[in-house]
PDB file of C-alpha atoms in Angstrom:
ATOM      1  CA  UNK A   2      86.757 162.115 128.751  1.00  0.00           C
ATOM      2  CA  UNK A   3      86.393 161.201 124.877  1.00  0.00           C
ATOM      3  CA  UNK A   4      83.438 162.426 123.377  1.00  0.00           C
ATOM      4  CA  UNK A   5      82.976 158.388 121.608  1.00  0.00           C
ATOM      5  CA  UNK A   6      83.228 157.118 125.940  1.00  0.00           C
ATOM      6  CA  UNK A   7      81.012 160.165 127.270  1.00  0.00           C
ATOM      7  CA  UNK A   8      78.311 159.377 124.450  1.00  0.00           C
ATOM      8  CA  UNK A   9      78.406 155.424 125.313  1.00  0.00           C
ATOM      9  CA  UNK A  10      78.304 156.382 129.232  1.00  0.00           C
ATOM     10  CA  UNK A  11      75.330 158.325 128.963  1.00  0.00           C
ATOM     11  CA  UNK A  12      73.379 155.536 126.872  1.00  0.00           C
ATOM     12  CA  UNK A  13      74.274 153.437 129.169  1.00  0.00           C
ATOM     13  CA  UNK A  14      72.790 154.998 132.089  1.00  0.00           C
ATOM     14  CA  UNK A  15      69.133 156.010 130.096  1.00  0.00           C
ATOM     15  CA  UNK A  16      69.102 152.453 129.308  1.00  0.00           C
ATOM     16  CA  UNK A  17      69.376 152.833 125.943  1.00  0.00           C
ATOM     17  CA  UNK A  18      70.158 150.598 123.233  1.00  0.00           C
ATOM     18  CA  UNK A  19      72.794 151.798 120.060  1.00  0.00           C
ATOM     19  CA  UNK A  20      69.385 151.324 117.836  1.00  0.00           C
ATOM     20  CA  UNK A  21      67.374 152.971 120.288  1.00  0.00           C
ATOM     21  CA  UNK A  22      69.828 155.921 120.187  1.00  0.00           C
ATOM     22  CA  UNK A  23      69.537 156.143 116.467  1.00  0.00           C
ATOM     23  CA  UNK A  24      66.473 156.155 116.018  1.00  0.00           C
ATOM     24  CA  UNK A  25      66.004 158.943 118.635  1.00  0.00           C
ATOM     25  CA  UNK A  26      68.566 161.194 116.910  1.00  0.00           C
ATOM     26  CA  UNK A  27      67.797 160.068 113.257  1.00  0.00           C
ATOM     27  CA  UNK A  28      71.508 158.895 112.576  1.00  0.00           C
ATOM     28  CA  UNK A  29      71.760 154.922 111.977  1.00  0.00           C
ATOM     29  CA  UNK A  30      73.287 152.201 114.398  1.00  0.00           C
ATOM     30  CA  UNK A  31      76.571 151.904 112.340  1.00  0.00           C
ATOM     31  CA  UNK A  32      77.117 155.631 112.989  1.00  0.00           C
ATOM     32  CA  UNK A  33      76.487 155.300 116.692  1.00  0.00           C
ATOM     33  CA  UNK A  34      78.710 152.404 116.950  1.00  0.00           C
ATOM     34  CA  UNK A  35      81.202 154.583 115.006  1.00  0.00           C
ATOM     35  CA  UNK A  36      81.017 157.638 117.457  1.00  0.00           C
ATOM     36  CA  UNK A  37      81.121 155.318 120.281  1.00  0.00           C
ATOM     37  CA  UNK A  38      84.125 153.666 119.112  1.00  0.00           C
ATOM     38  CA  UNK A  39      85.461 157.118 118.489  1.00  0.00           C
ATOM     39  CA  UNK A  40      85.928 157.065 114.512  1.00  0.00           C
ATOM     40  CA  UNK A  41      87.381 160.139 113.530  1.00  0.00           C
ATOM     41  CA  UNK A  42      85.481 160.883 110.675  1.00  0.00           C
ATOM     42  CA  UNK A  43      82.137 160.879 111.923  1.00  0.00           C
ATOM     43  CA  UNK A  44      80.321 163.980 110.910  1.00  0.00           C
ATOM     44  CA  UNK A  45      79.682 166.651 112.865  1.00  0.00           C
ATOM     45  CA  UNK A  46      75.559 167.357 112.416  1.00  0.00           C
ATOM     46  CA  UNK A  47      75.236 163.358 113.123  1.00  0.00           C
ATOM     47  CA  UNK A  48      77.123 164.184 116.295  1.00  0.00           C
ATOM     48  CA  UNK A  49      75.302 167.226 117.433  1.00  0.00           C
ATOM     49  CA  UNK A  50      72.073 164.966 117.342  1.00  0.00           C
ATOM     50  CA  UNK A  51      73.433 162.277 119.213  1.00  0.00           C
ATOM     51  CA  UNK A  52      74.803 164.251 121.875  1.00  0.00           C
ATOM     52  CA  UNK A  53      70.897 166.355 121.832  1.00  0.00           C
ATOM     53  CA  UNK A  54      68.915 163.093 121.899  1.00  0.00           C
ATOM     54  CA  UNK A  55      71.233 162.550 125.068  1.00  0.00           C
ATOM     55  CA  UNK A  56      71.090 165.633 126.531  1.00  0.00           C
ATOM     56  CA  UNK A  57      74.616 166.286 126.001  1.00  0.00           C
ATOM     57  CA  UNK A  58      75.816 169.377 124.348  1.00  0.00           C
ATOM     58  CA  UNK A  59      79.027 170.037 122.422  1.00  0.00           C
ATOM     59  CA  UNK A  60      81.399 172.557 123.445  1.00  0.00           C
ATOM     60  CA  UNK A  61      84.164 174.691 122.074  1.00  0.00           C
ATOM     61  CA  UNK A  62      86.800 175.783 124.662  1.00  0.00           C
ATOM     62  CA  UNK A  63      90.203 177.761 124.272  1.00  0.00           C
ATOM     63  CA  UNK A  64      92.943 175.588 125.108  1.00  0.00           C
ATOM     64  CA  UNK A  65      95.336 176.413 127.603  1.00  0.00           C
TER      65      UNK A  65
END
């Protein structure tokens, strides 16, 4: 799934709000919109805090 989907998904189901989201992992609402939309530019320690306010984590497989 894309990482922009999974991050929306799992606001969704703790009922949180884009703003809520932000403020829990000190990024702003534009960038969560961003990620959630799946901007490729977003930066990568805005990322990790979005996906640890979630509960996510972000991981690095070989591709096969």
């Amino acid at each position: 799934m894309e990482l922009g989907a999974t991050v929306r998904e799992r606001r969704k189901d703790l009922r949180l709000t884009q703003q809520q989201l932000a403020d829990l992992s000190g990024t702003s609402e534009r960038f969560v919109r961003a990620l959630e939309r799946g901007k490729p530019t977003v930066q990568l320690n805005h990322v990790v805090a979005v996906l640890d306010a979630l509960g996510l984590e972000l991981r690095a497989e070989v591709r096969r």
